[in-house]
Short mmCIF file of N, CA and C in Angstrom, two decimals:
data_model
loop_
_atom_site.label_atom_id
_atom_site.label_comp_id
_atom_site.label_asym_id
_atom_site.label_seq_id
_atom_site.Cartn_x
_atom_site.Cartn_y
_atom_site.Cartn_z
N UNK A 1 0.83 -1.17 -0.01
CA UNK A 1 0.00 -0.03 -0.03
C UNK A 1 0.89 1.27 -0.01
N UNK A 2 0.62 2.19 -0.83
CA UNK A 2 1.37 3.41 -0.97
C UNK A 2 0.73 4.44 0.01
N UNK A 3 1.57 5.10 0.78
CA UNK A 3 1.12 6.19 1.67
C UNK A 3 1.78 7.48 1.30
N UNK A 4 1.32 8.56 1.94
CA UNK A 4 1.94 9.87 1.65
C UNK A 4 3.39 9.87 2.04
N UNK A 5 3.76 9.09 3.05
CA UNK A 5 5.13 9.04 3.53
C UNK A 5 6.05 8.47 2.42
N UNK A 6 5.56 7.60 1.58
CA UNK A 6 6.34 7.08 0.46
C UNK A 6 6.79 8.10 -0.52
N UNK A 7 6.15 9.28 -0.53
CA UNK A 7 6.49 10.34 -1.49
C UNK A 7 7.29 11.43 -0.87
N UNK A 8 7.67 11.29 0.39
CA UNK A 8 8.39 12.33 1.12
C UNK A 8 9.85 11.89 1.27
N UNK A 9 10.76 12.76 0.82
CA UNK A 9 12.18 12.47 0.96
C UNK A 9 12.51 12.31 2.49
N UNK A 10 13.44 11.39 2.75
CA UNK A 10 13.86 11.19 4.16
C UNK A 10 14.57 12.39 4.70
N UNK A 11 14.98 13.33 3.88
CA UNK A 11 15.61 14.59 4.31
C UNK A 11 14.61 15.57 4.85
N UNK A 12 13.31 15.35 4.62
CA UNK A 12 12.30 16.27 5.09
C UNK A 12 11.69 15.80 6.43
N UNK A 13 11.41 16.77 7.29
CA UNK A 13 10.75 16.52 8.53
C UNK A 13 9.22 16.73 8.31
N UNK A 14 8.44 15.75 8.62
CA UNK A 14 6.98 15.88 8.51
C UNK A 14 6.53 16.72 9.74
N UNK A 15 5.92 17.86 9.44
CA UNK A 15 5.36 18.71 10.47
C UNK A 15 3.91 18.45 10.75
N UNK A 16 3.18 17.99 9.74
CA UNK A 16 1.80 17.64 9.85
C UNK A 16 1.46 16.59 8.81
N UNK A 17 0.76 15.54 9.20
CA UNK A 17 0.43 14.47 8.24
C UNK A 17 -0.82 14.79 7.38
N UNK A 18 -1.83 15.43 7.98
CA UNK A 18 -3.06 15.69 7.26
C UNK A 18 -3.44 17.13 7.49
N UNK A 19 -3.44 17.94 6.47
CA UNK A 19 -2.88 17.81 5.19
C UNK A 19 -1.31 17.73 5.32
N UNK A 20 -0.68 17.08 4.38
CA UNK A 20 0.80 16.85 4.46
C UNK A 20 1.56 18.15 4.37
N UNK A 21 2.37 18.41 5.38
CA UNK A 21 3.32 19.52 5.41
C UNK A 21 4.66 18.98 5.91
N UNK A 22 5.68 19.25 5.11
CA UNK A 22 7.00 18.73 5.44
C UNK A 22 8.09 19.81 5.00
N UNK A 23 9.20 19.81 5.73
CA UNK A 23 10.23 20.80 5.43
C UNK A 23 11.58 20.23 5.73
N UNK A 24 12.64 20.73 5.06
CA UNK A 24 14.02 20.26 5.27
C UNK A 24 14.52 20.99 6.53
N UNK A 25 15.63 20.42 7.02
CA UNK A 25 16.36 21.10 8.07
C UNK A 25 17.07 22.30 7.51
N UNK A 26 17.05 23.41 8.19
CA UNK A 26 17.66 24.65 7.69
C UNK A 26 19.15 24.45 7.38
N UNK A 27 19.86 23.70 8.21
CA UNK A 27 21.24 23.49 8.01
C UNK A 27 21.53 22.85 6.67
N UNK A 28 20.65 21.95 6.22
CA UNK A 28 20.82 21.33 4.91
C UNK A 28 20.57 22.35 3.78
N UNK A 29 19.61 23.22 3.96
CA UNK A 29 19.29 24.22 2.95
C UNK A 29 20.44 25.13 2.66
N UNK A 30 21.14 25.57 3.66
CA UNK A 30 22.20 26.55 3.45
C UNK A 30 23.42 26.04 2.76
N UNK A 31 23.52 24.67 2.63
CA UNK A 31 24.65 24.04 1.96
C UNK A 31 24.61 24.28 0.44
N UNK A 32 23.45 24.64 -0.11
CA UNK A 32 23.31 24.70 -1.54
C UNK A 32 22.81 26.07 -1.99
N UNK A 33 23.35 26.60 -3.08
CA UNK A 33 22.87 27.90 -3.57
C UNK A 33 21.45 27.71 -4.24
N UNK A 34 21.17 26.54 -4.77
CA UNK A 34 19.85 26.25 -5.38
C UNK A 34 19.32 25.04 -4.59
N UNK A 35 18.06 25.10 -4.22
CA UNK A 35 17.46 24.00 -3.43
C UNK A 35 17.42 22.72 -4.21
N UNK A 36 18.05 21.64 -3.69
CA UNK A 36 17.96 20.35 -4.43
C UNK A 36 16.55 19.81 -4.43
N UNK A 37 16.23 18.98 -5.37
CA UNK A 37 14.87 18.40 -5.49
C UNK A 37 14.41 17.72 -4.19
N UNK A 38 15.28 17.00 -3.55
CA UNK A 38 14.88 16.24 -2.29
C UNK A 38 14.67 17.16 -1.09
N UNK A 39 15.00 18.44 -1.18
CA UNK A 39 14.78 19.39 -0.09
C UNK A 39 13.72 20.39 -0.24
N UNK A 40 12.91 20.21 -1.26
CA UNK A 40 11.81 21.18 -1.51
C UNK A 40 10.70 20.99 -0.49
N UNK A 41 10.19 22.07 0.03
CA UNK A 41 9.09 22.06 1.03
C UNK A 41 7.88 21.44 0.38
N UNK A 42 7.06 20.79 1.23
CA UNK A 42 5.75 20.27 0.83
C UNK A 42 4.75 20.96 1.66
N UNK A 43 3.82 21.73 1.05
CA UNK A 43 2.76 22.42 1.74
C UNK A 43 1.44 22.10 1.07
N UNK A 44 0.51 21.55 1.80
CA UNK A 44 -0.84 21.32 1.31
C UNK A 44 -1.82 22.03 2.19
N UNK A 45 -2.87 22.52 1.63
CA UNK A 45 -3.87 23.25 2.40
C UNK A 45 -5.21 22.45 2.44
#
């Protein structure tokens, strides 16, 4: 069975499961001048 967690990079911290909201650690973001695909925020309303 596929869940929402299957679509979330392990680099993201899930802040809320319903609706799905996840974000990367700030320390990981500052390592790159352009946000890598696996560190993009997930925001659902």
